[in-house]
Coordinates of N, CA, C and O in Angstrom, one line a residue:
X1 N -148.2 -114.7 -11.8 CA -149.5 -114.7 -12.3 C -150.4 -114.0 -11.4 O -150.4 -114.2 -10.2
X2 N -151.3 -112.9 -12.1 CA -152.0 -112.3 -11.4 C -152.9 -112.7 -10.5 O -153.3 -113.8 -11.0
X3 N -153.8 -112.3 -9.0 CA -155.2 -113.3 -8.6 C -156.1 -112.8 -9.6 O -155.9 -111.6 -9.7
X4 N -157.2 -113.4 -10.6 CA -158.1 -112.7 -11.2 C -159.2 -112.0 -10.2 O -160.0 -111.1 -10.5
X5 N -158.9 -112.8 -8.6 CA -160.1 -111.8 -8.0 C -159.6 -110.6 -7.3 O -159.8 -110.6 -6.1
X6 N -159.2 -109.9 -7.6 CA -158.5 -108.9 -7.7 C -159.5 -107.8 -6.2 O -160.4 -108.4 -5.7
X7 N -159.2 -106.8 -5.8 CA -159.8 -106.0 -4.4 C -161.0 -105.4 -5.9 O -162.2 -105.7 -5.6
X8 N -160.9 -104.8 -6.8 CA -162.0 -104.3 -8.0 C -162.7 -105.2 -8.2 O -163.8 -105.1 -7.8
X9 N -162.4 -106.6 -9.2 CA -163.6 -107.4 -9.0 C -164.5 -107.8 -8.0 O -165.7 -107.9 -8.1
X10 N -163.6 -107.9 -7.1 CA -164.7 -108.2 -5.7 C -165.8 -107.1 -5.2 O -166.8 -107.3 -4.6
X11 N -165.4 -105.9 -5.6 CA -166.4 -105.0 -5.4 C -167.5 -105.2 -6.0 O -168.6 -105.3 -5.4
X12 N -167.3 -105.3 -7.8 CA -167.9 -105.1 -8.7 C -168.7 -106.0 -8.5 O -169.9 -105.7 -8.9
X13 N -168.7 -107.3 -7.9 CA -169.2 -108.9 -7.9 C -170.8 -108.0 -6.4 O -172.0 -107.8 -6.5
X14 N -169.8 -107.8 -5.3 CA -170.3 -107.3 -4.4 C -171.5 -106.5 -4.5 O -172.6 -106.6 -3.9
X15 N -171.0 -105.4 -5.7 CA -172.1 -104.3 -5.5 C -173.6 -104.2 -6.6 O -174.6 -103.4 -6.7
X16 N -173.0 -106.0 -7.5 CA -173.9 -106.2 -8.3 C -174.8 -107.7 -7.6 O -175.5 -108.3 -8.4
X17 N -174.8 -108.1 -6.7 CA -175.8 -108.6 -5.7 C -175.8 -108.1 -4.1 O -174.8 -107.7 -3.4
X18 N -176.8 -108.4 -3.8 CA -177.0 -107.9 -2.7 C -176.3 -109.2 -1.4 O -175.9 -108.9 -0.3
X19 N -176.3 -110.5 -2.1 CA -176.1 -111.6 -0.7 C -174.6 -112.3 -2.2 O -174.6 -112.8 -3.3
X20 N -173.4 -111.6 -0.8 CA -172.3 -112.2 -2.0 C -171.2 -112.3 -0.5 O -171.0 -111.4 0.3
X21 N -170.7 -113.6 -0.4 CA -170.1 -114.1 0.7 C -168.5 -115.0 -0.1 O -168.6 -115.6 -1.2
X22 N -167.5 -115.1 0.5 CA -166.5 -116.1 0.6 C -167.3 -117.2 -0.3 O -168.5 -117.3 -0.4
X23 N -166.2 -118.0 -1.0 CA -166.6 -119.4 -1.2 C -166.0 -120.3 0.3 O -165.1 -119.9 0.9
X24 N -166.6 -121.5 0.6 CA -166.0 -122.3 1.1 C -165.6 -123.7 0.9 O -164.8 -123.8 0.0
X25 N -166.0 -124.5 1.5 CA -165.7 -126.1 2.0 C -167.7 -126.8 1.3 O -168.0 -127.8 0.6
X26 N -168.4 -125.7 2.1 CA -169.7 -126.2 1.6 C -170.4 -125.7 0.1 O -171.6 -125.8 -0.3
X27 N -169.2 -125.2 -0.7 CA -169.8 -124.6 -1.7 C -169.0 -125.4 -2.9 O -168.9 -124.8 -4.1
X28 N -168.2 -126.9 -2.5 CA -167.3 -127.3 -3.6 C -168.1 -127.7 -4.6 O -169.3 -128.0 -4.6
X29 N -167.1 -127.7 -5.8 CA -167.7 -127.8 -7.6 C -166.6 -129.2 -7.8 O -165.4 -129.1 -7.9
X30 N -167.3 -130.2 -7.7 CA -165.8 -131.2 -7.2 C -165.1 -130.9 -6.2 O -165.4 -131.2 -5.0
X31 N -164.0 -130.2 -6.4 CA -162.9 -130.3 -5.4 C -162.6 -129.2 -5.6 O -161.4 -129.1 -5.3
X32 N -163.1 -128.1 -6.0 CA -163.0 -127.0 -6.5 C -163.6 -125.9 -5.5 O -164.8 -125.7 -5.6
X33 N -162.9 -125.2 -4.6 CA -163.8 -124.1 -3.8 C -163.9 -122.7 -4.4 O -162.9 -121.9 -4.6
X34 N -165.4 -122.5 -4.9 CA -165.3 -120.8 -5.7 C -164.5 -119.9 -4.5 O -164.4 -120.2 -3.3
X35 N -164.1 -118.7 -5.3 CA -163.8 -117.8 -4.6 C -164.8 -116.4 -4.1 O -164.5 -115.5 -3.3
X36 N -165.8 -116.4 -4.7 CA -167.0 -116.1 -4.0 C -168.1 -116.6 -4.4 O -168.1 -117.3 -5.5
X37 N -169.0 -116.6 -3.9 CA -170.8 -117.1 -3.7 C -171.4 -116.2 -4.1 O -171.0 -115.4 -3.2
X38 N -172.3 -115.5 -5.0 CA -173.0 -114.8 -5.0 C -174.9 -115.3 -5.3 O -175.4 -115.9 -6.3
X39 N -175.3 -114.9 -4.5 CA -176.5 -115.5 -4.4 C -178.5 -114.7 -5.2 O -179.6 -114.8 -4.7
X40 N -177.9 -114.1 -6.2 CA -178.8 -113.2 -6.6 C -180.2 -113.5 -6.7 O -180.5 -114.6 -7.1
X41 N -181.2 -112.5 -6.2 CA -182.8 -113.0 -6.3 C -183.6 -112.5 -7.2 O -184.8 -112.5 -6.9
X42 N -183.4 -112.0 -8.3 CA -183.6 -111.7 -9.5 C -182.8 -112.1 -10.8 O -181.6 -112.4 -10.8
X43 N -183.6 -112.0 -11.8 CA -183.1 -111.8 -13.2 C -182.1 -111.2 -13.5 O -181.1 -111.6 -14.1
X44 N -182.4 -109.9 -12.9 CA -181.3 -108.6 -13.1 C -180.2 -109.0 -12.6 O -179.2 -109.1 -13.3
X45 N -180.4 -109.2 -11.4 CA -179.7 -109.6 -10.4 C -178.1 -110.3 -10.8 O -177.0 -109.9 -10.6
X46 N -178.8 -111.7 -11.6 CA -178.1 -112.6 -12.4 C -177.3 -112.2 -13.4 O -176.3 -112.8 -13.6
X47 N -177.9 -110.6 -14.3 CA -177.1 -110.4 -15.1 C -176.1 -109.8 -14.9 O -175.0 -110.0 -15.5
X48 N -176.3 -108.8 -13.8 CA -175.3 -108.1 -13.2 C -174.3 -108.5 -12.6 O -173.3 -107.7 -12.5
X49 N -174.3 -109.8 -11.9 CA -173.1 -110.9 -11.9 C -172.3 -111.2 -13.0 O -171.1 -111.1 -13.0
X50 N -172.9 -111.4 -13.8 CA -172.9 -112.1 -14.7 C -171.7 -111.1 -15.7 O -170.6 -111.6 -16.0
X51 N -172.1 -109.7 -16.0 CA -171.4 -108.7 -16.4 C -170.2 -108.2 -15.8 O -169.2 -107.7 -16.4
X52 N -170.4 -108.4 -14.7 CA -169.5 -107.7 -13.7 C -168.1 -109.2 -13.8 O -166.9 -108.8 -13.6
X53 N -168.4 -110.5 -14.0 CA -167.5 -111.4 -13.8 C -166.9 -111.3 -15.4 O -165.7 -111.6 -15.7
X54 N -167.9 -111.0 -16.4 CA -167.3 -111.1 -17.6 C -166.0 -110.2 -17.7 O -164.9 -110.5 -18.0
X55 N -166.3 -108.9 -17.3 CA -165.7 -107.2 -17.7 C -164.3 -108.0 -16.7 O -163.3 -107.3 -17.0
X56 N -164.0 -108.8 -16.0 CA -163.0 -109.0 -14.8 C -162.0 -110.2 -15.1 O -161.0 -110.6 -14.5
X57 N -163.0 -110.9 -16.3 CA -162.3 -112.3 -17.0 C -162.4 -113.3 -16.1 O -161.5 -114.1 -16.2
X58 N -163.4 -113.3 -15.2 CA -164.1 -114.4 -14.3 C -164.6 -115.5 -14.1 O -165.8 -115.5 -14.1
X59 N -163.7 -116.8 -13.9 CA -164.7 -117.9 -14.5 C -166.0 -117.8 -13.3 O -165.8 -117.5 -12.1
X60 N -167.3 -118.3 -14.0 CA -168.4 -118.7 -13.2 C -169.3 -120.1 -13.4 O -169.7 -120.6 -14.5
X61 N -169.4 -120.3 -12.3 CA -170.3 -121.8 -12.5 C -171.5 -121.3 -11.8 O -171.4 -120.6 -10.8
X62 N -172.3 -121.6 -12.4 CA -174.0 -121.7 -11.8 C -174.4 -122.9 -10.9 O -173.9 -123.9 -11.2
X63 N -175.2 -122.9 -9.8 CA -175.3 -124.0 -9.0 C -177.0 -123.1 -8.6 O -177.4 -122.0 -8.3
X64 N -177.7 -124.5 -8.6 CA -179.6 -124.5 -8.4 C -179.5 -125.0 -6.7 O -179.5 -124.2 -5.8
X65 N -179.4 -126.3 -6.5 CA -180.0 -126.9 -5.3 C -178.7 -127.6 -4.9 O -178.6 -128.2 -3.8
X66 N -177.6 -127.5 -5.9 CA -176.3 -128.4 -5.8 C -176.3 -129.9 -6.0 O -175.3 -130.5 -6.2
X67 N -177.6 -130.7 -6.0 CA -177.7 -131.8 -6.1 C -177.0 -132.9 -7.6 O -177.1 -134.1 -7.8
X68 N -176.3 -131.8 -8.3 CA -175.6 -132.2 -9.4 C -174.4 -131.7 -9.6 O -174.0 -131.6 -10.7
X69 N -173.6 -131.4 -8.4 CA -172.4 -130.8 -8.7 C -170.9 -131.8 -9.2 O -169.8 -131.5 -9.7
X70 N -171.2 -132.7 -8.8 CA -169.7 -133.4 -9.4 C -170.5 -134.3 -10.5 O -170.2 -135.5 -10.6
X71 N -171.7 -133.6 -11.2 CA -172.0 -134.7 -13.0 C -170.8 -133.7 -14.3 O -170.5 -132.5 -14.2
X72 N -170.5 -134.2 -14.9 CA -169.6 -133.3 -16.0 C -168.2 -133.1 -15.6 O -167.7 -133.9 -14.8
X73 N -167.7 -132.2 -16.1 CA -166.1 -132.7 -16.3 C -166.3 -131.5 -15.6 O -167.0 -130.5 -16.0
X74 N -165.2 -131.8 -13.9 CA -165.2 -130.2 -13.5 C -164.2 -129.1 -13.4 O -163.0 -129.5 -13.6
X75 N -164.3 -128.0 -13.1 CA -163.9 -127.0 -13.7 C -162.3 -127.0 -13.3 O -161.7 -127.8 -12.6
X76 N -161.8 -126.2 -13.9 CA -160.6 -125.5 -13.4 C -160.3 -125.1 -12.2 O -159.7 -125.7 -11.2
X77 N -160.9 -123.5 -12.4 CA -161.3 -122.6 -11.6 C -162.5 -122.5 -11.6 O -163.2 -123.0 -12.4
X78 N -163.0 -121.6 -10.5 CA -164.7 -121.3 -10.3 C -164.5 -119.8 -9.4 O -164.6 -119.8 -8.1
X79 N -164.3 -118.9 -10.1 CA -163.8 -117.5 -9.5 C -165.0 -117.3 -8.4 O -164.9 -117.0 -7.2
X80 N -166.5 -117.7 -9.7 CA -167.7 -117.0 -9.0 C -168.7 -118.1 -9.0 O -169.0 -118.7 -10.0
X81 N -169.5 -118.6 -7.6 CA -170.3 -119.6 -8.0 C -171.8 -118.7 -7.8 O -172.1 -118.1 -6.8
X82 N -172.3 -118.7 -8.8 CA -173.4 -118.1 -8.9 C -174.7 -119.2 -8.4 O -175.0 -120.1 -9.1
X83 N -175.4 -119.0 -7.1 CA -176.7 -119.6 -6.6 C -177.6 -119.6 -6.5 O -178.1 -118.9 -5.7
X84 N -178.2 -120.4 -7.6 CA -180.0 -119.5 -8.6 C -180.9 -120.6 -7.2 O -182.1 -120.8 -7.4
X85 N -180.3 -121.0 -6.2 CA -182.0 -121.3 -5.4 C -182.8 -120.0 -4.7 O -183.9 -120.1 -4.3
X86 N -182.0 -118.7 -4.5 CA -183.1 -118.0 -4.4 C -184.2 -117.6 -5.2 O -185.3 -116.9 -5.0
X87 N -183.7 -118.2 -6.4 CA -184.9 -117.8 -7.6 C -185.8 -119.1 -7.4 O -185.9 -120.0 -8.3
X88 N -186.4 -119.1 -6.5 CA -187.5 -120.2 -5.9 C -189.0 -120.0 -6.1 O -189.7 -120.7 -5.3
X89 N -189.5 -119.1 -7.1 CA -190.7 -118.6 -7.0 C -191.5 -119.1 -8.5 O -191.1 -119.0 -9.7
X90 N -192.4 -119.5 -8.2 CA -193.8 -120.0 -9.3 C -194.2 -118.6 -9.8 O -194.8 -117.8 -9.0
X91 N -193.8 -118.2 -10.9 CA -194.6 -117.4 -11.4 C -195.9 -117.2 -12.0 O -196.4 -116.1 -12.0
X92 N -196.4 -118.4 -12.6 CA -197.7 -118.4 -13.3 C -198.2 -119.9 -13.2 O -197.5 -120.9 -13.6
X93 N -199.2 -120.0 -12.8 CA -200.0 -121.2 -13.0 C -201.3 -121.2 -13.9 O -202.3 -121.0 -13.1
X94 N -201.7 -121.3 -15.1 CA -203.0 -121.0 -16.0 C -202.9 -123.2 -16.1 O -202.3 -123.9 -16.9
X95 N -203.8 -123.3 -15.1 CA -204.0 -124.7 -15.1 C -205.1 -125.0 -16.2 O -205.2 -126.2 -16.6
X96 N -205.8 -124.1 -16.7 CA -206.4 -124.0 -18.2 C -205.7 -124.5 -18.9 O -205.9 -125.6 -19.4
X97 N -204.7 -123.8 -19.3 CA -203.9 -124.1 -20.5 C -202.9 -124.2 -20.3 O -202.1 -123.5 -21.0
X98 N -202.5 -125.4 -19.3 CA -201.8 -126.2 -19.0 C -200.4 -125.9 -18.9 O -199.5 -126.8 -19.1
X99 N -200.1 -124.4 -18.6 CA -198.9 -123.6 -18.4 C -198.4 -123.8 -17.0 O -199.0 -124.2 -16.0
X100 N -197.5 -123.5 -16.9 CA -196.4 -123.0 -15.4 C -195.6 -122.8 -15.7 O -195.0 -123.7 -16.4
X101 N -195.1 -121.7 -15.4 CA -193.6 -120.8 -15.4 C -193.3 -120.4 -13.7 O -193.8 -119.9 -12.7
X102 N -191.9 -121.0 -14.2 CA -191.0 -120.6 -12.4 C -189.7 -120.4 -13.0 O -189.4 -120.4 -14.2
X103 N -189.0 -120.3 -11.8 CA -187.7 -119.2 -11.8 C -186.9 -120.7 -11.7 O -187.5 -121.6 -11.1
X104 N -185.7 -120.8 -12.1 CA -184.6 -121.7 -12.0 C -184.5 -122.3 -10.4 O -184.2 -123.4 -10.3
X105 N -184.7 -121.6 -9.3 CA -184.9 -122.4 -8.5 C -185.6 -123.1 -7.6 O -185.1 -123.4 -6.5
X106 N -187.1 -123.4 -8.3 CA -187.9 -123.8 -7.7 C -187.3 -125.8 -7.7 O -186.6 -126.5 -8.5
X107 N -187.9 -126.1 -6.8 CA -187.8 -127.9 -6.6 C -188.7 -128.1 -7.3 O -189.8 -127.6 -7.4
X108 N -188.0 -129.3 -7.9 CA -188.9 -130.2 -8.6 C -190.1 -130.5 -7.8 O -191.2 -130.1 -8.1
X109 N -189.9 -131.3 -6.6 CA -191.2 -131.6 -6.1 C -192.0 -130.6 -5.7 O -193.2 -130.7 -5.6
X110 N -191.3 -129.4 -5.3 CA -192.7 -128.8 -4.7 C -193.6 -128.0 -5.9 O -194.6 -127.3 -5.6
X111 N -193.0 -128.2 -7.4 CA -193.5 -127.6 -8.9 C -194.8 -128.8 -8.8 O -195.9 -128.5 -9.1
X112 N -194.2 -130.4 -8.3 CA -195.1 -131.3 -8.7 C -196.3 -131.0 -7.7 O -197.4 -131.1 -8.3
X113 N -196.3 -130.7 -6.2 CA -197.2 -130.4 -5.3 C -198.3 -129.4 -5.6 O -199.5 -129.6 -5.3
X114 N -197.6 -128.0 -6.3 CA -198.2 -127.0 -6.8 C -199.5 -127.4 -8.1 O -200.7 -127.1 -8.1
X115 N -198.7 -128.0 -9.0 CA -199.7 -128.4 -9.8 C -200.7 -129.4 -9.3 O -201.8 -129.4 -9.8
X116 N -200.5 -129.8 -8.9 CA -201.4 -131.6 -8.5 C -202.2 -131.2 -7.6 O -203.1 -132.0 -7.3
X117 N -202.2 -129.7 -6.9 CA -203.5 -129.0 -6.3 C -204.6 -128.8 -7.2 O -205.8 -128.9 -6.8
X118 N -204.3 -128.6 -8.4 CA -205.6 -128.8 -9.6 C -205.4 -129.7 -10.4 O -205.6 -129.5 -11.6
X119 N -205.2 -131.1 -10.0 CA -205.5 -132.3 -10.4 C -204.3 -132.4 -11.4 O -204.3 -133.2 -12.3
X120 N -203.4 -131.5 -11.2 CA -202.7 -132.2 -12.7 C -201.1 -132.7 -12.5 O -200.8 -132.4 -11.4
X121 N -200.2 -133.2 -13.0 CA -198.9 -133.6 -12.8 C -198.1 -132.7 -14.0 O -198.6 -132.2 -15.1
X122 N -196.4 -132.7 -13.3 CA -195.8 -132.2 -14.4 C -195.3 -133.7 -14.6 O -195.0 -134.5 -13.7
X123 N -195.2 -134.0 -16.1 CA -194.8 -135.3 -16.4 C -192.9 -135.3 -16.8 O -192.2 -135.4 -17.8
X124 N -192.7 -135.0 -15.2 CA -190.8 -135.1 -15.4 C -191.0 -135.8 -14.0 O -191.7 -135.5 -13.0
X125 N -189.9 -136.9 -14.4 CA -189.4 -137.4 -12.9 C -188.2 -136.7 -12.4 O -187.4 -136.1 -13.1
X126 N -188.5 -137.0 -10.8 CA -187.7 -136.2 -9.9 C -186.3 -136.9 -10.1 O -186.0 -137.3 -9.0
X127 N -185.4 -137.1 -11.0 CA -184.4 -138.3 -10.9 C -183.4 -137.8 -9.5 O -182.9 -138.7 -8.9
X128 N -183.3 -136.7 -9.1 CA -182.3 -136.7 -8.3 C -183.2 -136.1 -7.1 O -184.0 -135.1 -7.3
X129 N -183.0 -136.8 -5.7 CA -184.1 -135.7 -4.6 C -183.7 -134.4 -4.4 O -182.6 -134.1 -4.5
X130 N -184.9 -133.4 -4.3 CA -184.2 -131.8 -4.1 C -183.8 -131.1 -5.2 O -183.5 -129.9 -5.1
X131 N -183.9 -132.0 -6.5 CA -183.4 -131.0 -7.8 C -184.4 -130.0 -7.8 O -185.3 -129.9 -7.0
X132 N -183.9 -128.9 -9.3 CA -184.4 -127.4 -9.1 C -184.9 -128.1 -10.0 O -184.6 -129.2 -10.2
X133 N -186.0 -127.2 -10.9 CA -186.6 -127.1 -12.5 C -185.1 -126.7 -13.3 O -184.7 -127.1 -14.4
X134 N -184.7 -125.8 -12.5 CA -183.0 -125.1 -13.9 C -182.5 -126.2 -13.7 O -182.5 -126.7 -14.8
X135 N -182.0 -126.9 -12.9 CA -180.9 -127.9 -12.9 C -181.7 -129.2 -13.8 O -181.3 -129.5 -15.0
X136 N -182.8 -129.8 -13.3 CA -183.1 -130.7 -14.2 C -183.5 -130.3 -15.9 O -183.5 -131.2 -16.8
X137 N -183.8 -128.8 -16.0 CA -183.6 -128.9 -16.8 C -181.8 -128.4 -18.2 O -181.6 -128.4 -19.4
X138 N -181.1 -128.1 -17.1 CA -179.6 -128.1 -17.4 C -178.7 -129.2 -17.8 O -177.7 -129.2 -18.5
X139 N -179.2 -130.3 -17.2 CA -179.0 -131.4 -17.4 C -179.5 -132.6 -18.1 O -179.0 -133.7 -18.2
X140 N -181.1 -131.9 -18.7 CA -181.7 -132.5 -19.2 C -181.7 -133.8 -18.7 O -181.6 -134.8 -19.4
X141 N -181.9 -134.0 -17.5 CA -182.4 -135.3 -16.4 C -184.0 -135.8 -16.6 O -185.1 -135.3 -16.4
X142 N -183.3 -137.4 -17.1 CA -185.0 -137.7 -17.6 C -185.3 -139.0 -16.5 O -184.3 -139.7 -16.2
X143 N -186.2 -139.3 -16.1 CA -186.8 -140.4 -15.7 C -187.3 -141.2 -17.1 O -187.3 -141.0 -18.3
X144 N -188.1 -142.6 -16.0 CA -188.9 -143.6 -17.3 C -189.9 -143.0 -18.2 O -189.9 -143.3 -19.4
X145 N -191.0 -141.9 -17.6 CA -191.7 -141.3 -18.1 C -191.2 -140.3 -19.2 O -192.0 -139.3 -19.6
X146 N -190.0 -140.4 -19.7 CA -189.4 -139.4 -20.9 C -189.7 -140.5 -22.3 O -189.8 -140.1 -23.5
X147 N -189.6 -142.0 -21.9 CA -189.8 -142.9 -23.0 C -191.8 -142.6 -23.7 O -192.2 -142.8 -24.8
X148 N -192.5 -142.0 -22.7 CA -194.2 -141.7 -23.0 C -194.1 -140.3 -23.3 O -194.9 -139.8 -24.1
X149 N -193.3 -139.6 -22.7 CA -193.7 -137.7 -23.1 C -192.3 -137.2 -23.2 O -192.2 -136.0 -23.3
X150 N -191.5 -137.7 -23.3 CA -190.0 -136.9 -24.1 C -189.5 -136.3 -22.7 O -190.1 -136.4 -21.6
X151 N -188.0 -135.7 -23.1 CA -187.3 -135.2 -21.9 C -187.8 -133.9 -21.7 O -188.6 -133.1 -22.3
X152 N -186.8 -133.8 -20.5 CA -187.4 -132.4 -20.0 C -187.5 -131.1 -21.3 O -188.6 -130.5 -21.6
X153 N -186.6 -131.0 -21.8 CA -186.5 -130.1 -22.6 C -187.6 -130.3 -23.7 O -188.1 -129.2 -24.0
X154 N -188.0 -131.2 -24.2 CA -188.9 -131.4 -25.2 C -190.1 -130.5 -24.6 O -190.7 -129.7 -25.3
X155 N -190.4 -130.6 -23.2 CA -191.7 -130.1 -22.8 C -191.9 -128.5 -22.6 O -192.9 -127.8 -22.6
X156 N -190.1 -128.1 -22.5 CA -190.0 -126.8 -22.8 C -190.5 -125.8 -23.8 O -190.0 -126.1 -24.9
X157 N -191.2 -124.8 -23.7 CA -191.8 -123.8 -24.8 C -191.4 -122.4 -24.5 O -191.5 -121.7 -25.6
X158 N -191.1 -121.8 -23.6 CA -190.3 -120.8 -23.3 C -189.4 -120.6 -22.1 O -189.5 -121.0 -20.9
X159 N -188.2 -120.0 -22.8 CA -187.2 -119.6 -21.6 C -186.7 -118.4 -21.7 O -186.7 -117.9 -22.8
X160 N -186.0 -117.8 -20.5 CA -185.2 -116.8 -20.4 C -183.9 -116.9 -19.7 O -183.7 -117.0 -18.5
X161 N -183.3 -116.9 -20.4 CA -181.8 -116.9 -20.0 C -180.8 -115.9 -19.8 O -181.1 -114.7 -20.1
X162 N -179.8 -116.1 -19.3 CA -178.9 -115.3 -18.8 C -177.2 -115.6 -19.5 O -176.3 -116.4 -19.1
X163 N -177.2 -114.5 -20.6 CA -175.9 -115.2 -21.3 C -174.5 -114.6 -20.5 O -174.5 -113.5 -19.9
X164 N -173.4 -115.3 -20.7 CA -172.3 -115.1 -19.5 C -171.6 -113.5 -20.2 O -170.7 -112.8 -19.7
X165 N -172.2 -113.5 -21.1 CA -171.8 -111.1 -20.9 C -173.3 -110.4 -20.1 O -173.8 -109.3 -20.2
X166 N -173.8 -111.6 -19.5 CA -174.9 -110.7 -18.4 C -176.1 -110.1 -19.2 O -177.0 -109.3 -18.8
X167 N -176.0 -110.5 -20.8 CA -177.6 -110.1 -21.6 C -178.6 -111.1 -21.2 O -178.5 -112.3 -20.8
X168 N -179.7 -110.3 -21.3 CA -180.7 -111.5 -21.0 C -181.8 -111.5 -22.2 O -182.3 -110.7 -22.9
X169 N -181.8 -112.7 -22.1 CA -182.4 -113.4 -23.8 C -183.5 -114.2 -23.7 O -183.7 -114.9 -22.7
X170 N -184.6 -114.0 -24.7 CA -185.7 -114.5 -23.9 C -186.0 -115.1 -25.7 O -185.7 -114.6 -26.8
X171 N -186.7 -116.6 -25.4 CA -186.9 -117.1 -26.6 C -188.0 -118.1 -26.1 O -188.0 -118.7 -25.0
X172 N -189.1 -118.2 -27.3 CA -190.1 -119.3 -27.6 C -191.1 -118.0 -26.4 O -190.9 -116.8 -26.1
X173 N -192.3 -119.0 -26.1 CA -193.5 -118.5 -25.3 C -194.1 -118.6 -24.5 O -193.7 -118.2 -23.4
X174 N -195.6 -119.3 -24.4 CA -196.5 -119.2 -23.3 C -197.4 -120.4 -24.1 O -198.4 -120.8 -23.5
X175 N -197.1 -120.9 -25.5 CA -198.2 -121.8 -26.2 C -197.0 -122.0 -27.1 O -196.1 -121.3 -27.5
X176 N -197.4 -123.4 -27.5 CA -196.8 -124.2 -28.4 C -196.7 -123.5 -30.2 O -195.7 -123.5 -30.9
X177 N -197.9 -123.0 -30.6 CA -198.1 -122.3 -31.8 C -196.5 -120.7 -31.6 O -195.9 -120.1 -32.5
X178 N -196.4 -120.5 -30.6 CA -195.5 -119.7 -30.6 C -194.6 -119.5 -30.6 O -194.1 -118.4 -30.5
X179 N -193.7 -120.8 -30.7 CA -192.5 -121.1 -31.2 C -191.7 -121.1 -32.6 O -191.9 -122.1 -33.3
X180 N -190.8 -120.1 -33.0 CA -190.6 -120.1 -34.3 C -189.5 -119.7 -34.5 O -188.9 -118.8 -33.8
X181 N -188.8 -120.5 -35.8 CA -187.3 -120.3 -35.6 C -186.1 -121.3 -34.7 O -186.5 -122.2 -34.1
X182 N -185.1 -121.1 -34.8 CA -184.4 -121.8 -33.6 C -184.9 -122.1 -32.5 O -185.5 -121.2 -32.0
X183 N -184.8 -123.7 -31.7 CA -185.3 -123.7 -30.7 C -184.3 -123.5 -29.6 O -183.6 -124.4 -29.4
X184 N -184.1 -122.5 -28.9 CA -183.2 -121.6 -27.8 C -183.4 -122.5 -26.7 O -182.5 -122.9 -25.9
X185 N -184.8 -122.7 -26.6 CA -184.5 -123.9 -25.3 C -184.4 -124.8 -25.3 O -184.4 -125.2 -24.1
X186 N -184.2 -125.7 -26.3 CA -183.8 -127.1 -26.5 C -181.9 -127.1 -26.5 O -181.2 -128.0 -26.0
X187 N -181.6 -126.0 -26.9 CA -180.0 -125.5 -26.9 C -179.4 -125.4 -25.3 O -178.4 -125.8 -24.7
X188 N -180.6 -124.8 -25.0 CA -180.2 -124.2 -23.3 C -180.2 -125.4 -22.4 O -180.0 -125.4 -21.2

């Protein structure tokens, strides 16, 4: 049986992020050690992983803050562990209209810190310490306050995603009136 990580895929993996290391001991998926880390700080970034693992027949698992790694049935293999906490950045705060958009690996708490500087709360509990916004929302992790304002995903109105042939898909908005059609992020 062939290695799927082959001396080509590892380039390909390599030259499509900038911070791409060994898996180890501190990077298990259960009991499972990937065979590389790749730690991308963009979108692009992610896709290009993403493509480069597809074109090579690559399994990949995603990991935010790791605080949920042995929830779900785990893997096989994990050729490529893909690590969205450098995507740690608040993109938009319109505390007007009651928006914020961030990158998959921002912390829950410091999203709740950020907002609560203009008086306001996001209404998701932190259920796990250290979770990301992607992970809690990958897992759809709800606290008691999901029985008063619904789960994470309900609060969801736009996302961008990264599908595993490395396209990047962008669905719903920036306002509730702008959602139409399938909901992509209630899916995601």
């Amino acid at each position: 049986m062939r290695d799927p990580m082959d001396d080509a895929a590892r380039r390909t993996i390599t030259s499509a992020c900038e911070d791409v290391r060994p898996g180890g001991e501190d990077d298990l998926v259960d009991l499972v050690v990937p065979g590389l880390v790749a730690r991308p700080t963009s979108t692009q970034q992610v896709s290009e992983v993403l493509r480069a693992a597809a074109a090579h027949g690559l399994t990949v698992v995603p990991r935010g803050r790791g605080t949920k790694m042995t929830w779900g049935m785990p893997p096989r293999s994990a050729d490529v562990l893909v690590d969205l906490s450098a995507l740690d950045e608040v993109l938009d705060h319109q505390a007007g209209d009651l928006i914020v958009e961030t990158q998959a690996g921002v912390r829950l708490a410091e999203l709740q810190a950020l907002v609560g500087k203009e008086g306001q709360r996001l209404v998701l509990d932190e259920t796990v310490p250290g979770a990301s916004v992607g992970g809690t929302l990958a897992t759809n992790a709800s606290g008691p306050q999901r029985v008063l304002v619904g789960t994470a995903r309900d609060l969801l109105i736009g996302i961008t995603v990264v599908r595993a042939d490395g396209v990047v898909a962008k669905a719903g908005g920036r306002v509730v009136k702008n959602v139409a059609g399938y909901d992509l992020g209630k899916l995601m």
